[in-house]
Coordinates of C-alpha atoms in Angstrom, one line a residue:
X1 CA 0.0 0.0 0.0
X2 CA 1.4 3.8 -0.7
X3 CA 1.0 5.9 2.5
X4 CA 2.7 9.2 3.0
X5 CA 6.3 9.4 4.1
X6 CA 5.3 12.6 6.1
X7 CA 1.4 12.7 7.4
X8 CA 1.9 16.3 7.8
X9 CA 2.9 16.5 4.4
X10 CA 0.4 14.7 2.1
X11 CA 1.6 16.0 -0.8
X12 CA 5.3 14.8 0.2
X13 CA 7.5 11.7 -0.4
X14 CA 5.6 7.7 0.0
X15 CA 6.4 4.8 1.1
X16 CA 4.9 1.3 0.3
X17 CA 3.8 -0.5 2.7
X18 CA 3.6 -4.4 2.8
X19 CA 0.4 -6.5 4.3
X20 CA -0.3 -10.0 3.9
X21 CA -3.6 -11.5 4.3
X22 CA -5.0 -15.1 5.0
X23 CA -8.6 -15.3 5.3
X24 CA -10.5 -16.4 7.8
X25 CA -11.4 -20.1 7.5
X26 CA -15.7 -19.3 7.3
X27 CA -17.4 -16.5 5.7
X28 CA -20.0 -16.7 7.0
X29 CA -18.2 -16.7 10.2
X30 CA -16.5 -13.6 9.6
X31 CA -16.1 -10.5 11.9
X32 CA -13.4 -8.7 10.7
X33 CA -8.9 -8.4 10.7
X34 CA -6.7 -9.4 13.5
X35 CA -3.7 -7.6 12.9
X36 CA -0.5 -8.6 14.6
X37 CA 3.3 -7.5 15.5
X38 CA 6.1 -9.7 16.5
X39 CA 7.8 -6.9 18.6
X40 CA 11.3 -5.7 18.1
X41 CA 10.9 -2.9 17.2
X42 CA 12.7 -3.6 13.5
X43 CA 10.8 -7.4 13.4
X44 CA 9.3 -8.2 10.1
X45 CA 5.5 -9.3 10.7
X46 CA 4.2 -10.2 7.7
X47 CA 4.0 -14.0 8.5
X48 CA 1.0 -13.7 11.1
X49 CA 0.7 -17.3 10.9
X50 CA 3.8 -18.0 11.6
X51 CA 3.1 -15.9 14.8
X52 CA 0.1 -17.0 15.3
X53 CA -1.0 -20.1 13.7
X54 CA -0.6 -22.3 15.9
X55 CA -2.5 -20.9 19.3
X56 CA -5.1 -19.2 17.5
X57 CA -8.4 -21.5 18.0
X58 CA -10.2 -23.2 15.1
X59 CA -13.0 -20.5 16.3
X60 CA -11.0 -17.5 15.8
X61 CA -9.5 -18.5 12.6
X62 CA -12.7 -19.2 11.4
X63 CA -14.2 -15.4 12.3
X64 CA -10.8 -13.2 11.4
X65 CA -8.7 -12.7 8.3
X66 CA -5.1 -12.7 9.8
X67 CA -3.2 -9.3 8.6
X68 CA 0.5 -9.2 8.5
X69 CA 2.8 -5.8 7.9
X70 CA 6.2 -5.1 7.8
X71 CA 6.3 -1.9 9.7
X72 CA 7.9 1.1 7.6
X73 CA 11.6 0.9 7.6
X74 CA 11.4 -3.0 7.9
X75 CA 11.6 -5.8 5.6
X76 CA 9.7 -5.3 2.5
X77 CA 8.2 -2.1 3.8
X78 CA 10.8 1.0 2.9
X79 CA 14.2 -0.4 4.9
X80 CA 16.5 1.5 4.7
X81 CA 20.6 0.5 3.4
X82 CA 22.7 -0.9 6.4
X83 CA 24.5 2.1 8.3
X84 CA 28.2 0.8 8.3
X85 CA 28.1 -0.5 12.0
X86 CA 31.3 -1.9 13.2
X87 CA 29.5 -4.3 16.0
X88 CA 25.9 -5.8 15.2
X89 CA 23.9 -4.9 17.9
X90 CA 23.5 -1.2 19.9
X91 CA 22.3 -3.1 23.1
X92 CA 25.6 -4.4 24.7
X93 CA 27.6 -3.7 27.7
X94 CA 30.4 -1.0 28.8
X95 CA 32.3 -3.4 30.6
X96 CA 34.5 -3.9 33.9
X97 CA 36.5 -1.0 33.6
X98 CA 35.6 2.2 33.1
X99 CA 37.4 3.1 30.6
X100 CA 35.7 0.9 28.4
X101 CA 32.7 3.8 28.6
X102 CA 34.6 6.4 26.8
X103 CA 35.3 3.8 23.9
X104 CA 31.6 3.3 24.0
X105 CA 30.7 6.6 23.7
X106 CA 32.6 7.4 20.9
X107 CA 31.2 4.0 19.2
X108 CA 28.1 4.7 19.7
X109 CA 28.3 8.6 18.3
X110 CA 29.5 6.8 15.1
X111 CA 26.9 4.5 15.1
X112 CA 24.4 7.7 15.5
X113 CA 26.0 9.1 12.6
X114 CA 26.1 6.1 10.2
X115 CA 22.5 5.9 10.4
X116 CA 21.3 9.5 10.4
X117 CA 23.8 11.2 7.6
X118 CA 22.1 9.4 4.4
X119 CA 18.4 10.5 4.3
X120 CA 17.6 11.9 7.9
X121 CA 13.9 13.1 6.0
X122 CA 12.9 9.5 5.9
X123 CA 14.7 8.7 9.3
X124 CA 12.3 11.1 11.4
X125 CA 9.6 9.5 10.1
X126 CA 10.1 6.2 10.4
X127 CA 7.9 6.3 14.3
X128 CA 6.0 4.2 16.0
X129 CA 3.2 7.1 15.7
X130 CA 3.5 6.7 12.0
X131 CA 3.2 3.1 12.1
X132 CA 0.4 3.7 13.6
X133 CA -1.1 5.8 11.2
X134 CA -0.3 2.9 8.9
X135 CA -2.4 0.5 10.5
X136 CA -5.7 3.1 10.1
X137 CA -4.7 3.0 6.6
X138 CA -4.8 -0.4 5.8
X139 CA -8.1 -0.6 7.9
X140 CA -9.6 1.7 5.4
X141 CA -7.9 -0.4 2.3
X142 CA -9.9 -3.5 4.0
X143 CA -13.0 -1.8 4.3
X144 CA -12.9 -2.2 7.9
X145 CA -14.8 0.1 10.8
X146 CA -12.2 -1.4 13.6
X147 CA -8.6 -3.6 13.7
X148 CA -8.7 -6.3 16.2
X149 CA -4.9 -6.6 17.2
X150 CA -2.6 -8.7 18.9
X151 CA 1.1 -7.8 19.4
X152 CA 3.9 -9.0 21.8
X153 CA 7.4 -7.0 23.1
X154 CA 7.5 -3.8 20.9
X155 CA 4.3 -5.1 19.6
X156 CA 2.5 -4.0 22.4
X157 CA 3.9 -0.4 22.5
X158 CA 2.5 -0.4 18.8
X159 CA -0.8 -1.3 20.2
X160 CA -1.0 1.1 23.0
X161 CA 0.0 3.8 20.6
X162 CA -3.2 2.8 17.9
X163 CA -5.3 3.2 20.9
X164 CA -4.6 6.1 22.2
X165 CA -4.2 7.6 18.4
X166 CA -7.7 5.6 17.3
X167 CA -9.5 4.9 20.0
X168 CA -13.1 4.4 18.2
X169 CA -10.8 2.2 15.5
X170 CA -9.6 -0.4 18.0
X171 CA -11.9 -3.2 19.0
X172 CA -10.5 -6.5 20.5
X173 CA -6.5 -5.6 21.4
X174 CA -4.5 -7.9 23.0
X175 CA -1.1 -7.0 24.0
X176 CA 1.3 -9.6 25.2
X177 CA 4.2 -9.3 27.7
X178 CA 3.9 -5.6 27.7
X179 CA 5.9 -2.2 27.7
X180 CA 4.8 0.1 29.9
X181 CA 4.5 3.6 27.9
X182 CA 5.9 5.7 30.3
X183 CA 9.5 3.8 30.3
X184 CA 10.2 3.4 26.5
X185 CA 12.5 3.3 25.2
X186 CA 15.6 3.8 27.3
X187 CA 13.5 3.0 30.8
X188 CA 12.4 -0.3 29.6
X189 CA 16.4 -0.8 28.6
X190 CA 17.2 0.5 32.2
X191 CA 14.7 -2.1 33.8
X192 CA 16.5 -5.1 32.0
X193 CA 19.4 -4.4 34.6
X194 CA 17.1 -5.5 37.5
X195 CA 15.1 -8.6 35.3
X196 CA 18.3 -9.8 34.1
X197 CA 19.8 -10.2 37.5
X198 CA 16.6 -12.1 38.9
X199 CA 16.7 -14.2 35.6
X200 CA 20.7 -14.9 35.8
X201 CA 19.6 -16.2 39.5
X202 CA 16.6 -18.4 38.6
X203 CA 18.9 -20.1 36.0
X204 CA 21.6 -20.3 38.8
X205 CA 19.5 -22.8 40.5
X206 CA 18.3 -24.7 37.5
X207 CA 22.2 -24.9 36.8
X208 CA 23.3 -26.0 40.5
X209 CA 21.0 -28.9 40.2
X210 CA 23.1 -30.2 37.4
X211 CA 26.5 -29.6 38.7
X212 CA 27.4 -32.9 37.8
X213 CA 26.9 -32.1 34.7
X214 CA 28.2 -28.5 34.1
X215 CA 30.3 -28.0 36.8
X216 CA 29.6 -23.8 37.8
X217 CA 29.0 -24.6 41.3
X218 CA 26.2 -26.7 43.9
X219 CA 24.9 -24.0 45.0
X220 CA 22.8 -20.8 43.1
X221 CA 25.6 -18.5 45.1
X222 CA 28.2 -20.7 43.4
X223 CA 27.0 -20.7 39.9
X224 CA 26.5 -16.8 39.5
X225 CA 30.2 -16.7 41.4
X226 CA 31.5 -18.5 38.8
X227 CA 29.6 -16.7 35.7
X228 CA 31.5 -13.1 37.7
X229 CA 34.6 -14.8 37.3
X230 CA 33.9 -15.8 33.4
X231 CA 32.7 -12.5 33.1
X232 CA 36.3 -11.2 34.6
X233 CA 38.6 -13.5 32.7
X234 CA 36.7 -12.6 29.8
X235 CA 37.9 -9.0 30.6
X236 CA 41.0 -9.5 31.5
X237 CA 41.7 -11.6 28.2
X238 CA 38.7 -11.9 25.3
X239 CA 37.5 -15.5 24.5
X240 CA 38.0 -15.8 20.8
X241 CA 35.3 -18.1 19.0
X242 CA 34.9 -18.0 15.9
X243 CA 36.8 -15.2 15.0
X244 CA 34.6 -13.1 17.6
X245 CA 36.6 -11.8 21.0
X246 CA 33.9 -12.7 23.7
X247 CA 34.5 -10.2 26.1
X248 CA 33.0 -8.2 29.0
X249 CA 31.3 -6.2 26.9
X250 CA 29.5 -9.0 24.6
X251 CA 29.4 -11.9 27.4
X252 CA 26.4 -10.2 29.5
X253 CA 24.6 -9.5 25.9
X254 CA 24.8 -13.2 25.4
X255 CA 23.7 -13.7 28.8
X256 CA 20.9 -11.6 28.4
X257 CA 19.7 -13.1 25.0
X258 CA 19.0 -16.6 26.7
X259 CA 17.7 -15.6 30.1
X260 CA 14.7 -14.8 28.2
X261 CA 13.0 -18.2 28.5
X262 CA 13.3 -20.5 30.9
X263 CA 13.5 -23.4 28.0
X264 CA 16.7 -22.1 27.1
X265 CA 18.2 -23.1 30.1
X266 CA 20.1 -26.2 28.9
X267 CA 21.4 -24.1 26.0
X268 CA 22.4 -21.4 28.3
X269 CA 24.2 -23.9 30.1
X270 CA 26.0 -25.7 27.0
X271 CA 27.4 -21.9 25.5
X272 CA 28.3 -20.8 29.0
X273 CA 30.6 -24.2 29.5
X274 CA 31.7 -23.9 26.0
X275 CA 33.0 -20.2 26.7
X276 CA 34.3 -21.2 30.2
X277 CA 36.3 -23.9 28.7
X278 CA 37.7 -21.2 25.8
X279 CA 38.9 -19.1 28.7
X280 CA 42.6 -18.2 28.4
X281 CA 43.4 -20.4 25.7
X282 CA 43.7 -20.0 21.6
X283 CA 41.1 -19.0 19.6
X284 CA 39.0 -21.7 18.8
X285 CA 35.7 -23.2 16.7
X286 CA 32.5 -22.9 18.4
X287 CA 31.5 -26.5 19.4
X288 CA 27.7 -25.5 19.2
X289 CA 25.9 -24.5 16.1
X290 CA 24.2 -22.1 18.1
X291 CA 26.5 -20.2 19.7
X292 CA 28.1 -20.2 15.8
X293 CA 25.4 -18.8 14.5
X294 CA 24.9 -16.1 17.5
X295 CA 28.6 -15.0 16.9
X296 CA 28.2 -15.0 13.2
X297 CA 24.9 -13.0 13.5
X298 CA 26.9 -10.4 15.6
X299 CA 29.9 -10.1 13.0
X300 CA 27.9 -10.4 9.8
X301 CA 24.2 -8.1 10.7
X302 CA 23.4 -5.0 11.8
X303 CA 20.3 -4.5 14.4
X304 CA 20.3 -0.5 13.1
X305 CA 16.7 -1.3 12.2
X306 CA 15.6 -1.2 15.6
X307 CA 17.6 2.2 16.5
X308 CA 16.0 4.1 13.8
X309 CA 12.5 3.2 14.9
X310 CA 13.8 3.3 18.7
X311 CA 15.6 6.3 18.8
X312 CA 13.0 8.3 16.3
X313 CA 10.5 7.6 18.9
X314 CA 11.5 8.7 22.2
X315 CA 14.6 11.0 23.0
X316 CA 16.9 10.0 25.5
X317 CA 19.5 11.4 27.5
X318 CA 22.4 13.4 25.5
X319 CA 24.7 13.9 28.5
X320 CA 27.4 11.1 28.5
X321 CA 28.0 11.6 32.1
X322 CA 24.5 10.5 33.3
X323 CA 24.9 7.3 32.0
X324 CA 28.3 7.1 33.5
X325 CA 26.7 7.7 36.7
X326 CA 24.2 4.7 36.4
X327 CA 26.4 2.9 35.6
X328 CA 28.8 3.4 38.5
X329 CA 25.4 3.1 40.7
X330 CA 24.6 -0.1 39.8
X331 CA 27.6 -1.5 39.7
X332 CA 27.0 -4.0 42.9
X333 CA 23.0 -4.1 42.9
X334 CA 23.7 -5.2 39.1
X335 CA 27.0 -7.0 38.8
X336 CA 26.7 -8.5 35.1
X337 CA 24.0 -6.5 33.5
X338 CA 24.0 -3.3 35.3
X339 CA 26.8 -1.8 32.3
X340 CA 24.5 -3.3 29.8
X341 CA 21.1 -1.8 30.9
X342 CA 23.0 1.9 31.7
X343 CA 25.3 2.0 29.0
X344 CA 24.9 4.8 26.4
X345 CA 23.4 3.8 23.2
X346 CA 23.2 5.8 19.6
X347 CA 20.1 7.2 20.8
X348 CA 22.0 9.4 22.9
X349 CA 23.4 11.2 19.7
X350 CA 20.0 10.4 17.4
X351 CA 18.2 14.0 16.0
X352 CA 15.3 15.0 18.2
X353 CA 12.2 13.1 17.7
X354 CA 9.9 14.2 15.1
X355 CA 6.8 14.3 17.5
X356 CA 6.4 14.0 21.3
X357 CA 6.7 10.4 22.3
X358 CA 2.7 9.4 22.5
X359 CA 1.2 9.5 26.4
X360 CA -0.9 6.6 26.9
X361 CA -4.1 7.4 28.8
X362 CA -7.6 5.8 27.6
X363 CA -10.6 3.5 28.4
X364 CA -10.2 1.2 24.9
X365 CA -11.2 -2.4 26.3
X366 CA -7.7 -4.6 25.9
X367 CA -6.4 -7.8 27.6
X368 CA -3.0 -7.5 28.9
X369 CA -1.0 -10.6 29.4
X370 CA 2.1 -10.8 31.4
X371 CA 4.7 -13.3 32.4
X372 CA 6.1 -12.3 36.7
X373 CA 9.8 -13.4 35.4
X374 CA 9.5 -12.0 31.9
X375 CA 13.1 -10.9 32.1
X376 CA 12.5 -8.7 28.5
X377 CA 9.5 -6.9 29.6
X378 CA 9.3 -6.9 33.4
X379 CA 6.0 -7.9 35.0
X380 CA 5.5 -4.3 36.9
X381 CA 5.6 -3.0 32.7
X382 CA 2.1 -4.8 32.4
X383 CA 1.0 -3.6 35.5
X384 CA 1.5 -0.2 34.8
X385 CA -0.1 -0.7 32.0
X386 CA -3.4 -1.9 33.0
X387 CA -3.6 1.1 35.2
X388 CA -3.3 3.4 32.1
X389 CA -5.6 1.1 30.1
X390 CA -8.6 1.4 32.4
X391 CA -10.7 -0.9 30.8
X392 CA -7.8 -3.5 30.5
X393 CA -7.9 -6.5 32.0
X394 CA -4.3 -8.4 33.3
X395 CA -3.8 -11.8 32.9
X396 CA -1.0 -12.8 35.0
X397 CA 1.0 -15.9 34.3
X398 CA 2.4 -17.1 37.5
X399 CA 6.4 -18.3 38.7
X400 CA 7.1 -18.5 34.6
X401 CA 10.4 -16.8 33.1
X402 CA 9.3 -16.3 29.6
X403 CA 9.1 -13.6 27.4
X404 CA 5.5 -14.1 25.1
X405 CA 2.9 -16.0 26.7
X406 CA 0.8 -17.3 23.7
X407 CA 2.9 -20.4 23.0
X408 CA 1.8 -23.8 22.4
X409 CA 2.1 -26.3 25.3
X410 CA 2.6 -23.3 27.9
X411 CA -0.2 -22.8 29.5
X412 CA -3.5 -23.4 28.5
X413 CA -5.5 -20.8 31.1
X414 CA -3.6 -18.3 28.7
X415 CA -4.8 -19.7 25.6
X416 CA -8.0 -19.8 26.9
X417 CA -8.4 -16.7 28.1
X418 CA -6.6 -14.7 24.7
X419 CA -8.9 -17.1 22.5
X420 CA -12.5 -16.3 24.5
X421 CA -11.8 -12.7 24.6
X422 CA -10.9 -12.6 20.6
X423 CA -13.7 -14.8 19.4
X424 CA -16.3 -13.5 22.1
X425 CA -15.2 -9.8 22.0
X426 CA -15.9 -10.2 26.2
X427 CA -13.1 -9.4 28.5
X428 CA -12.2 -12.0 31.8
X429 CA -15.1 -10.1 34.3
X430 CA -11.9 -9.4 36.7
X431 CA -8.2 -10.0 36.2
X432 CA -6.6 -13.8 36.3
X433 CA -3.6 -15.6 37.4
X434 CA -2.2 -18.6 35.6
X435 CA 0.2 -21.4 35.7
X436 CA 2.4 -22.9 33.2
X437 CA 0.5 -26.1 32.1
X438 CA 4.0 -28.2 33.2
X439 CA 7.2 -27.1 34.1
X440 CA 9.1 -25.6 30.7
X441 CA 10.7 -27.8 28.6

């Protein structure tokens, strides 16, 4: 679809737009779209069913045509050329020693400027807002009086945004494992410092019960004792896999990419006893196919996608010093992600934001799901949420770290409850708490 570059300039520059649609399985069945986001932001979504497929019930299917986008600036929908990063991802840590900060900072004012120096008219417009705009287009293109929605992570920023930009356009929303409003984008960054550590010490546990087999330590105090010390040596001396120096800064990163579902623990375990055992030696192969393809991902791709959606959306501190000074604050309350979640990101050198970042406040009906050891999007995110969503209702899932609760196999109570509410249109009559069907395989 062709929308405006600019909405405030009609006239102006276009972008296409790319949707997908599969329709619902029974006309006669049929009440409207359900629109969808993966999260990211930067995450291509036109392959709803691949999101979605699977947990949707026959019932739902049968009463929505599934809509997929690629948001403008991803995938098929206007991305931009790759700005010339030297690492592949903005979201890393700035180290053990301090010094390491000032090499940050100047990295990441040249990662700033590789993005923003080759069409900065298109980069300011590539917002969330916008995106949401988007969305009301492709509504009208359908024919449609509302969009039904569901969206997880960054997804559920999108969401909130449509409703408070459409309210009378938004009918059944579901946003899973969500972002509070008020802390994106650097705040939710910020609050993985806190998440992280509680998710390094849940899989501390998990691993002590298999010393055995991995050898970090019998005890949860032993295990994170020994993942300090990696991340030390690692410090002192990089762990070269692959070609890739595994250091203090990339180790938490790697750390933090895993801790995000509790099903990842055994390969959490396998990478971290693969690097421990690379400590202080020659560079070497990665045993692993995943850890290979992590560390090839990080020298071969560029995340930028998510930094010009990100940092166009929300400004963020410009003062190097203030996140030098959360850093140095957190330091002990946050001993291995602490530099990660304060450390200064291109953001901090981005242009300012085209528009005010979007203050959400409204009664649009919307069920919030939310895991308490999502590690990604903390459980008091949702929370929050549901108090500026007043007609929300939360669905809690109980003693489950997981980021996205709408899984096959998880936990039925939440499939339940996101399947009623889209085929019904009737929210839970008060909020719920549910369990993990088993524990997570």
């Amino acid at each position: 679809m062709l929308v405006p570059l600019d909405y405030q300039r009609l006239e102006g520059r276009t972008l296409r737009v790319a949707i997908s649609r599969v329709k619902a399985t029974d006309p006669a069945k049929r009440l409207g779209v359900l629109l969808s986001n993966p999260g990211g932001p930067g995450a291509e979504g036109l392959d709803s069913v691949d999101l979605l497929g699977d947990v949707l019930s026959p019932e739902v299917r049968a009463r929505f045509d599934l809509i997929g986008m690629d948001p403008r600036g991803v995938g098929r929908s206007g991305r931009t050329p790759r700005c010339g990063w030297p690492v592949g991802e903005m979201i890393h840590s700035a180290g053990i020693d301090p010094r390491g900060f000032a090499r940050e900072t100047g990295q990441a004012a040249r990662m700033a400027t590789g993005c923003t120096s080759g069409d900065p008219e298109k980069l300011r417009q590539l917002t969330t807002r916008n995106t949401a705009r988007d969305m009301d287009i492709v509504r009208i293109a359908l024919g449609e009086e509302k969009i039904s929605y569901y969206g997880t992570s960054y997804g559920t920023y999108l969401g909130e945004v449509f409703t408070q930009m459409f309210p009378q356009r938004s009918d059944r929303i579901v946003l899973d494992s969500a972002i509070d409003p008020d802390r994106y984008w650097e705040g939710l960054v910020q609050d993985w410092g806190d998440s992280d550590e509680r998710a390094l010490d849940d899989w501390a546990n998990w691993a002590a019960a298999k010393d055995d087999t991995y050898h970090f330590g019998a005890t949860a105090t032993d295990v994170r004792a020994t993942v300090v010390d990696l991340l030390a040596a690692a410090a002192r001396r990089p762990i070269v896999i692959e070609s890739f120096p595994i250091d203090d800064h990339w180790l938490p990163f790697l750390l933090h990419n895993l801790l995000t579902d509790a099903r990842r623990n055994q390969p959490l375990a396998d990478i971290l006893r693969e690097i421990a055992d690379a400590a202080g030696g020659p560079p070497v192969a990665a045993r692993s196919q995943r850890l290979r393809g992590t560390l090839q991902i990080l020298q071969s791709e560029e995340n930028s996608t998510l930094a010009q959606i990100a940092c166009g959306d929300a400004p963020a501190p410009t003062d190097p010093a203030w996140y030098a000074a959360n850093i140095a604050a957190t330091r002990t309350t946050q001993p291995v992600f602490g530099a990660l979640a304060n450390n200064i990101q291109p953001c901090g050198f981005w242009p300012a934001p085209a528009e005010p970042a979007t203050l959400v406040r409204n009664s649009v009906p919307a069920l919030i799901l939310q895991a308490t050891g999502d590690a990604r999007t903390p459980y008091a995110h949702g929370v929050r949420l549901h108090q500026h969503l007043t007609a929300s209702r939360l669905v809690t899932l109980q003693d489950v770290r997981i980021h996205m609760t709408f899984r096959p196999d998880l936990s039925t109570c939440v499939d339940t409850a996101i399947n009623t509410y889209l085929s019904t249109g009737t929210l839970p009559p008060t909020d719920t708490t549910c369990y993990a069907d088993a524990a997570p395989k």
